CSV table of C-alpha atoms in Angstrom, one decimal:
chain,number,residue,atom,x,y,z
A,1,MET,CA,25.3,-13.9,-4.7
A,2,GLU,CA,24.3,-15.8,-1.5
A,3,VAL,CA,21.7,-13.9,0.4
A,4,SER,CA,19.7,-14.9,3.5
A,5,VAL,CA,17.7,-13.2,6.3
A,6,ASP,CA,20.8,-13.1,8.4
A,7,THR,CA,23.3,-11.9,5.8
A,8,ILE,CA,21.3,-9.2,4.1
A,9,ARG,CA,21.0,-7.3,7.4
A,10,GLU,CA,24.8,-6.9,7.3
A,11,PHE,CA,24.9,-5.4,3.8
A,12,ASP,CA,26.2,-1.9,3.4
A,13,ASP,CA,24.7,0.4,0.8
A,14,ASN,CA,27.0,-0.7,-2.0
A,15,LYS,CA,26.2,-4.3,-1.4
A,16,LEU,CA,22.5,-3.5,-1.5
A,17,ILE,CA,22.9,-1.7,-4.8
A,18,GLU,CA,24.8,-4.7,-6.2
A,19,LEU,CA,22.0,-6.9,-5.1
A,20,ILE,CA,19.3,-4.7,-6.7
A,21,GLN,CA,21.2,-4.5,-10.0
A,22,CYS,CA,22.5,-8.1,-10.3
A,23,ASP,CA,21.8,-10.2,-13.4
A,24,ASP,CA,18.4,-12.0,-13.6
A,25,GLU,CA,20.1,-15.4,-13.4
A,26,ASP,CA,21.9,-14.4,-10.2
A,27,PHE,CA,18.7,-12.9,-8.7
A,28,GLU,CA,16.5,-16.0,-9.1
A,29,PRO,CA,17.9,-17.8,-6.1
A,30,ILE,CA,17.2,-14.7,-4.0
A,31,ARG,CA,13.6,-14.8,-5.2
A,32,ILE,CA,13.4,-18.4,-4.2
A,33,GLU,CA,14.9,-17.7,-0.8
A,34,ALA,CA,12.3,-14.9,-0.3
A,35,ASP,CA,9.5,-17.3,-1.1
A,36,LYS,CA,10.9,-19.8,1.4
A,37,VAL,CA,11.1,-17.1,4.1
A,38,ARG,CA,7.4,-16.1,3.6
A,39,ARG,CA,6.4,-19.8,3.6
A,40,ALA,CA,8.3,-20.3,6.9
A,41,ASN,CA,6.5,-17.4,8.5
A,42,TYR,CA,3.0,-17.4,6.8
A,43,GLY,CA,2.8,-20.7,4.9
A,44,THR,CA,1.0,-20.3,1.6
A,45,ASP,CA,-1.6,-18.0,3.1
A,46,VAL,CA,-2.5,-14.9,1.2
A,47,PHE,CA,-4.6,-12.5,3.3
A,48,LEU,CA,-7.5,-10.7,1.6
A,49,ARG,CA,-8.3,-7.1,2.6
A,50,GLY,CA,-11.5,-5.5,1.6
A,51,LEU,CA,-10.7,-2.1,0.1
A,52,ILE,CA,-13.2,0.8,0.3
A,53,GLU,CA,-12.0,3.9,-1.6
A,54,PHE,CA,-14.4,6.3,0.0
A,55,THR,CA,-13.4,9.7,-1.3
A,56,ASN,CA,-11.3,11.1,-4.2
A,57,TYR,CA,-11.2,14.6,-2.8
A,58,CYS,CA,-7.7,15.6,-1.6
A,59,ARG,CA,-6.2,18.7,-0.1
A,60,ASN,CA,-2.8,17.8,-1.4
A,61,ASP,CA,-1.3,18.5,-4.8
A,62,CYS,CA,1.3,15.7,-5.2
A,63,TYR,CA,2.7,16.0,-8.7
A,64,TYR,CA,2.3,12.2,-9.5
A,65,CYS,CA,-1.3,11.7,-8.4
A,66,GLY,CA,-4.5,11.8,-10.5
A,67,ILE,CA,-6.7,12.9,-7.6
A,68,ARG,CA,-4.4,15.9,-6.7
A,69,CYS,CA,-6.5,18.9,-5.7
A,70,SER,CA,-5.6,21.0,-8.8
A,71,ASN,CA,-6.8,18.3,-11.3
A,72,LYS,CA,-10.0,20.0,-12.5
A,73,ASN,CA,-10.8,16.9,-14.7
A,74,ALA,CA,-11.2,14.6,-11.8
A,75,ASN,CA,-14.9,13.5,-11.2
A,76,ARG,CA,-15.1,13.9,-7.5
A,77,TYR,CA,-17.2,11.8,-5.1
A,78,ARG,CA,-17.7,10.9,-1.5
A,79,LEU,CA,-19.3,7.8,0.0
A,80,SER,CA,-21.9,8.3,2.7
A,81,LYS,CA,-21.5,6.4,6.0
A,82,GLU,CA,-24.4,4.2,4.9
A,83,GLU,CA,-22.6,3.3,1.7
A,84,MET,CA,-19.4,2.4,3.6
A,85,LEU,CA,-21.3,0.2,6.0
A,86,ASN,CA,-23.1,-1.5,3.1
A,87,ALA,CA,-19.7,-2.2,1.6
A,88,CYS,CA,-18.5,-3.7,4.8
A,89,LYS,CA,-21.7,-5.8,5.0
A,90,GLU,CA,-21.1,-7.2,1.6
A,91,GLY,CA,-17.4,-7.8,2.3
A,92,TYR,CA,-18.2,-9.7,5.5
A,93,LYS,CA,-20.5,-12.0,3.6
A,94,LEU,CA,-17.7,-12.7,1.2
A,95,GLY,CA,-15.4,-13.6,4.1
A,96,TYR,CA,-13.3,-10.5,4.5
A,97,ARG,CA,-12.2,-9.9,8.1
A,98,THR,CA,-10.2,-6.7,7.3
A,99,PHE,CA,-11.7,-3.5,5.9
A,100,VAL,CA,-9.4,-0.8,4.5
A,101,LEU,CA,-10.9,2.7,4.3
A,102,GLN,CA,-8.8,4.6,1.8
A,103,GLY,CA,-9.2,8.1,0.5
A,104,GLY,CA,-7.5,11.3,-0.4
A,105,GLU,CA,-6.8,13.8,2.4
A,106,ASP,CA,-10.4,15.0,2.5
A,107,LEU,CA,-11.1,17.2,5.5
A,108,PHE,CA,-14.8,16.9,4.9
A,109,TYR,CA,-14.4,13.8,6.9
A,110,THR,CA,-13.7,15.4,10.3
A,111,ASP,CA,-12.4,13.6,13.2
A,112,ASP,CA,-15.9,13.2,14.6
A,113,LYS,CA,-17.1,11.7,11.3
A,114,ILE,CA,-14.2,9.3,11.0
A,115,CYS,CA,-14.6,8.2,14.6
A,116,ASP,CA,-18.3,7.7,14.0
A,117,ILE,CA,-17.7,5.6,10.9
A,118,VAL,CA,-15.0,3.5,12.6
A,119,SER,CA,-17.0,2.9,15.8
A,120,SER,CA,-20.0,1.8,13.7
A,121,ILE,CA,-17.9,-0.7,11.8
A,122,ARG,CA,-16.3,-1.9,15.0
A,123,SER,CA,-19.6,-2.4,16.8
A,124,GLY,CA,-21.0,-4.3,13.8
A,125,TYR,CA,-17.9,-6.4,13.1
A,126,GLU,CA,-16.0,-7.0,16.4
A,127,ASP,CA,-13.9,-9.8,14.8
A,128,CYS,CA,-12.6,-7.6,12.0
A,129,ALA,CA,-9.6,-5.4,11.7
A,130,ILE,CA,-10.1,-1.8,10.5
A,131,THR,CA,-7.4,-0.2,8.5
A,132,LEU,CA,-7.3,3.5,7.7
A,133,SER,CA,-5.4,5.1,4.8
A,134,ILE,CA,-6.3,8.7,5.0
A,135,GLY,CA,-3.0,10.6,5.1
A,136,GLU,CA,-1.4,13.0,7.5
A,137,ARG,CA,-3.4,14.0,10.6
A,138,SER,CA,-2.4,15.2,14.1
A,139,TYR,CA,-1.4,12.9,16.9
A,140,SER,CA,-4.7,13.6,18.7
A,141,SER,CA,-6.6,12.7,15.6
A,142,TYR,CA,-4.8,9.4,15.2
A,143,LYS,CA,-5.3,8.6,18.8
A,144,ALA,CA,-9.1,9.3,18.5
A,145,TYR,CA,-9.4,7.0,15.6
A,146,TYR,CA,-7.5,4.3,17.5
A,147,GLU,CA,-9.8,4.6,20.5
A,148,ALA,CA,-12.8,4.5,18.2
A,149,GLY,CA,-11.7,1.0,17.0
A,150,ALA,CA,-9.2,1.4,14.2
A,151,ASN,CA,-6.3,-1.2,14.4
A,152,ARG,CA,-4.1,-0.4,11.4
A,153,PHE,CA,-2.9,2.6,9.4
A,154,LEU,CA,-1.3,2.7,6.0
A,155,LEU,CA,0.8,5.8,5.2
A,156,ARG,CA,3.4,5.3,2.5
A,157,HIS,CA,6.4,7.7,2.8
A,158,GLU,CA,6.8,7.5,-1.0
A,159,THR,CA,10.5,8.5,-0.8
A,160,ALA,CA,12.8,8.9,2.2
A,161,ASP,CA,15.2,11.3,0.5
A,162,GLU,CA,14.5,15.0,1.2
A,163,LYS,CA,15.6,16.3,-2.1
A,164,HIS,CA,13.7,13.6,-4.0
A,165,TYR,CA,10.6,14.3,-1.9
A,166,SER,CA,10.7,18.0,-2.9
A,167,MET,CA,10.7,17.0,-6.5
A,168,LEU,CA,7.5,15.0,-6.1
A,169,HIS,CA,5.5,17.3,-3.8
A,170,PRO,CA,4.7,21.0,-3.4
A,171,ASP,CA,6.5,23.1,-0.8
A,172,ALA,CA,3.5,22.9,1.6
A,173,MET,CA,4.3,19.2,2.1
A,174,SER,CA,7.1,18.0,4.3
A,175,LEU,CA,8.9,14.6,4.5
A,176,ASN,CA,9.7,15.3,8.1
A,177,ASN,CA,6.0,15.6,8.9
A,178,ARG,CA,5.3,12.4,7.0
A,179,LYS,CA,7.9,10.5,9.0
A,180,GLU,CA,6.7,12.1,12.3
A,181,CYS,CA,3.1,10.8,11.5
A,182,LEU,CA,4.5,7.3,11.0
A,183,PHE,CA,6.3,7.3,14.3
A,184,ASN,CA,3.2,8.8,16.1
A,185,LEU,CA,1.1,6.0,14.7
A,186,LYS,CA,3.5,3.4,16.0
A,187,ASN,CA,3.6,5.1,19.4
A,188,ILE,CA,-0.2,5.1,19.7
A,189,GLY,CA,-0.3,1.3,19.1
A,190,TYR,CA,-1.4,0.9,15.5
A,191,GLN,CA,-0.1,-1.8,13.2
A,192,VAL,CA,1.6,0.6,10.8
A,193,GLY,CA,2.2,0.3,7.1
A,194,SER,CA,4.5,2.4,4.9
A,195,GLY,CA,6.2,2.0,1.5
A,196,PHE,CA,7.3,3.8,-1.6
A,197,MET,CA,6.9,4.1,-5.4
A,198,VAL,CA,9.3,2.2,-7.6
A,199,GLY,CA,10.5,4.2,-10.6
A,200,SER,CA,8.9,7.5,-9.7
A,201,PRO,CA,10.3,10.6,-11.6
A,202,TYR,CA,13.9,11.5,-10.7
A,203,GLN,CA,14.3,8.4,-8.5
A,204,THR,CA,17.8,7.0,-8.3
A,205,ILE,CA,19.2,3.7,-7.0
A,206,HIS,CA,20.5,5.7,-4.0
A,207,ASN,CA,16.9,6.9,-3.3
A,208,ILE,CA,15.8,3.3,-3.2
A,209,VAL,CA,18.5,2.4,-0.7
A,210,SER,CA,17.4,5.4,1.4
A,211,ASP,CA,13.9,3.9,1.4
A,212,LEU,CA,15.1,0.6,2.6
A,213,ARG,CA,17.2,2.2,5.3
A,214,PHE,CA,14.2,4.3,6.5
A,215,LEU,CA,12.0,1.2,6.6
A,216,GLN,CA,14.7,-0.6,8.7
A,217,GLU,CA,14.5,2.4,11.1
A,218,LEU,CA,10.7,2.4,11.2
A,219,GLU,CA,10.2,-1.4,11.4
A,220,PRO,CA,6.7,-1.3,10.0
A,221,ASP,CA,4.2,-4.1,10.2
A,222,MET,CA,3.1,-3.7,6.6
A,223,ILE,CA,5.2,-2.6,3.6
A,224,GLY,CA,3.5,-1.6,0.3
A,225,ILE,CA,5.4,-0.8,-2.8
A,226,GLY,CA,4.3,-0.6,-6.4
A,227,PRO,CA,5.5,0.6,-9.7
A,228,TYR,CA,4.9,4.3,-10.4
A,229,ILE,CA,2.2,4.7,-13.1
A,230,THR,CA,1.8,8.0,-14.9
A,231,HIS,CA,-1.5,10.0,-15.1
A,232,ARG,CA,-2.4,12.3,-18.0
A,233,ASP,CA,-3.6,15.1,-15.7
A,234,THR,CA,-0.4,15.5,-13.7
A,235,PRO,CA,2.9,17.5,-14.3
A,236,PHE,CA,4.6,14.1,-14.7
A,237,ASN,CA,2.4,12.9,-17.6
A,238,ARG,CA,5.4,12.4,-19.9
A,239,PHE,CA,7.4,10.2,-17.6
A,240,ASP,CA,7.7,6.5,-18.2
A,241,ASN,CA,6.0,4.0,-15.8
A,242,GLY,CA,8.1,2.3,-13.2
A,243,SER,CA,9.6,-1.2,-13.7
A,244,VAL,CA,7.7,-4.3,-12.8
A,245,LYS,CA,10.9,-6.3,-12.7
A,246,LEU,CA,12.5,-3.9,-10.3
A,247,THR,CA,9.4,-3.8,-8.1
A,248,LEU,CA,9.4,-7.6,-7.9
A,249,ARG,CA,13.1,-7.7,-7.0
A,250,LEU,CA,12.4,-5.2,-4.2
A,251,ILE,CA,9.5,-7.3,-2.8
A,252,SER,CA,12.0,-10.2,-2.5
A,253,ILE,CA,14.6,-8.0,-0.8
A,254,LEU,CA,11.9,-6.6,1.6
A,255,ARG,CA,10.8,-10.1,2.5
A,256,LEU,CA,14.4,-11.0,3.4
A,257,LEU,CA,14.9,-7.7,5.4
A,258,PHE,CA,11.4,-8.0,7.1
A,259,PRO,CA,10.5,-11.7,7.3
A,260,TYR,CA,7.5,-10.9,9.5
A,261,ALA,CA,6.0,-8.2,7.3
A,262,LEU,CA,2.6,-8.1,5.6
A,263,ILE,CA,3.5,-7.2,2.0
A,264,PRO,CA,0.7,-6.7,-0.6
A,265,SER,CA,0.9,-7.7,-4.2
A,266,THR,CA,-0.6,-4.5,-5.6
A,267,THR,CA,-3.1,-3.6,-8.2
A,268,ALA,CA,-0.4,-1.4,-9.8
A,269,LEU,CA,1.6,-4.6,-10.5
A,270,GLY,CA,-1.5,-6.1,-12.1
A,271,THR,CA,-2.1,-3.0,-14.1
A,272,LEU,CA,1.3,-3.1,-15.8
A,273,SER,CA,1.6,-6.9,-16.2
A,274,PRO,CA,-1.1,-9.5,-16.8
A,275,THR,CA,0.6,-11.7,-14.2
A,276,GLY,CA,1.9,-8.9,-12.0
A,277,ARG,CA,0.0,-9.9,-8.9
A,278,GLU,CA,0.8,-13.6,-9.2
A,279,ASP,CA,4.5,-12.7,-9.7
A,280,GLY,CA,4.3,-10.4,-6.6
A,281,LEU,CA,3.2,-13.4,-4.5
A,282,LYS,CA,6.0,-15.6,-5.9
A,283,ALA,CA,8.5,-12.8,-5.0
A,284,GLY,CA,7.4,-12.8,-1.4
A,285,ALA,CA,4.2,-10.8,-1.0
A,286,ASN,CA,1.3,-12.3,1.1
A,287,VAL,CA,-1.6,-9.8,0.9
A,288,VAL,CA,-4.0,-8.8,-1.9
A,289,MET,CA,-6.8,-6.1,-1.7
A,290,PRO,CA,-10.0,-6.9,-3.5
A,291,ASN,CA,-12.1,-3.8,-4.1
A,292,LEU,CA,-15.4,-3.4,-2.2
A,293,THR,CA,-16.0,0.2,-3.4
A,294,PRO,CA,-19.4,0.4,-5.2
A,295,VAL,CA,-18.7,-0.1,-8.9
A,296,LYS,CA,-20.3,3.3,-9.9
A,297,TYR,CA,-17.4,5.1,-8.1
A,298,ARG,CA,-14.4,2.9,-8.9
A,299,GLU,CA,-13.3,4.6,-12.1
A,300,LYS,CA,-13.4,7.9,-10.3
A,301,TYR,CA,-10.6,6.8,-7.9
A,302,GLU,CA,-8.0,7.3,-10.6
A,303,ILE,CA,-4.7,7.9,-8.8
A,304,TYR,CA,-3.1,6.5,-12.0
A,305,GLU,CA,-4.4,5.5,-15.4
A,306,ASN,CA,-5.8,2.2,-16.7
A,307,LYS,CA,-6.4,0.8,-13.2
A,308,ILE,CA,-7.7,-2.8,-13.4
A,309,CYS,CA,-10.8,-4.3,-11.8
A,310,THR,CA,-12.9,-1.0,-11.9
A,311,GLY,CA,-15.9,-2.8,-13.4
A,312,GLU,CA,-16.1,-5.9,-11.3
A,313,GLU,CA,-18.7,-6.4,-8.6
A,314,ALA,CA,-17.2,-7.3,-5.2
A,315,ALA,CA,-18.0,-11.0,-5.6
A,316,GLU,CA,-16.5,-11.1,-9.1
A,317,CYS,CA,-13.4,-9.4,-7.8
A,318,ARG,CA,-13.1,-11.9,-4.9
A,319,GLY,CA,-13.5,-14.9,-7.2
A,320,CYS,CA,-11.0,-13.7,-9.8
A,321,LEU,CA,-8.3,-13.0,-7.3
A,322,GLU,CA,-8.8,-16.3,-5.5
A,323,ARG,CA,-8.4,-18.2,-8.7
A,324,ARG,CA,-5.2,-16.2,-9.5
A,325,ILE,CA,-3.8,-16.8,-6.1
A,326,GLU,CA,-4.4,-20.6,-6.4
A,327,ARG,CA,-2.9,-20.7,-9.8
A,328,ALA,CA,0.2,-19.1,-8.4
A,329,GLY,CA,0.5,-21.9,-5.8
A,330,TYR,CA,-0.9,-20.1,-2.7
A,331,LYS,CA,-4.2,-20.1,-0.7
A,332,ALA,CA,-6.5,-17.2,-0.2
A,333,VAL,CA,-7.6,-16.9,3.4
A,334,THR,CA,-10.1,-14.7,5.1
A,335,SER,CA,-8.7,-14.4,8.6
A,336,ARG,CA,-7.7,-11.0,9.9
A,337,GLY,CA,-4.1,-11.9,9.1
A,338,ASP,CA,-2.3,-10.0,11.8
A,339,VAL,CA,1.4,-9.5,11.6
A,340,LYS,CA,3.6,-12.2,13.1
A,341,LYS,CA,6.6,-10.7,15.0
């Protein structure tokens, strides 16, 4: 099957399904084409984002997540503002020029607290991008964070199909609200990231096509996908993990659909495969997220089981990833790595 940036945009749903499900031998030229496209847009650069997982409290009860509010076995924690600023200080020394503040939907961090943290980081590191990944908030909240100095926001939609969404989330959560949040973020001016789980419980190939179509509608700057990984303390603890191979195929397809996108090669890929992150880069990804969270907290941010790199200090994590990136044939860079559209 011959596929390019120009031709894939004309594919109907059936053609996309055929592409996703084709033989390995037929798909390899598509992976090669995806790598050519990322090199044409971003060269061999792989952008490093310093990840700070600052709270594992969450008001939501998503059926797939280890930090869901009803998980009584979760060992909860919150970082102080000082701890977050120290993590940024260490990250800056290591060359990071993007900080990603990620956490559960923890309303302990009010708008005032988030704005104070963001503005403090902004005043200390004017040349850095600040990314938030803190879930669904109101338009006015998002606007306040933006005005305080946040540049980017990550909010994965997880699945774009209403019926499938209801199988993964309690009734209190709404796919329409999630989508509205994403369009609000774009309207405010953020660089916006979305994405979905690959192989989540009850997912069909048609669900995946719906995800691709929604992303075409949203036109996000960043697209994060990763294989679903089960957690013992969730209702889905007997479901199989998602497929690494399918995830890699979808990264290549996303690169062709969105040549400009910033696409991470995720920790979940590395958790399920020893070469998962390198393979993600070869499939078309161009971002990795070394962990800046203080080591004593890392194991507690367990959204899925057996997560890698929980025991490494920030410098070790940086060095390990840089070597992996180079072995895969790419170059780790420490610039902000803004989207090229």
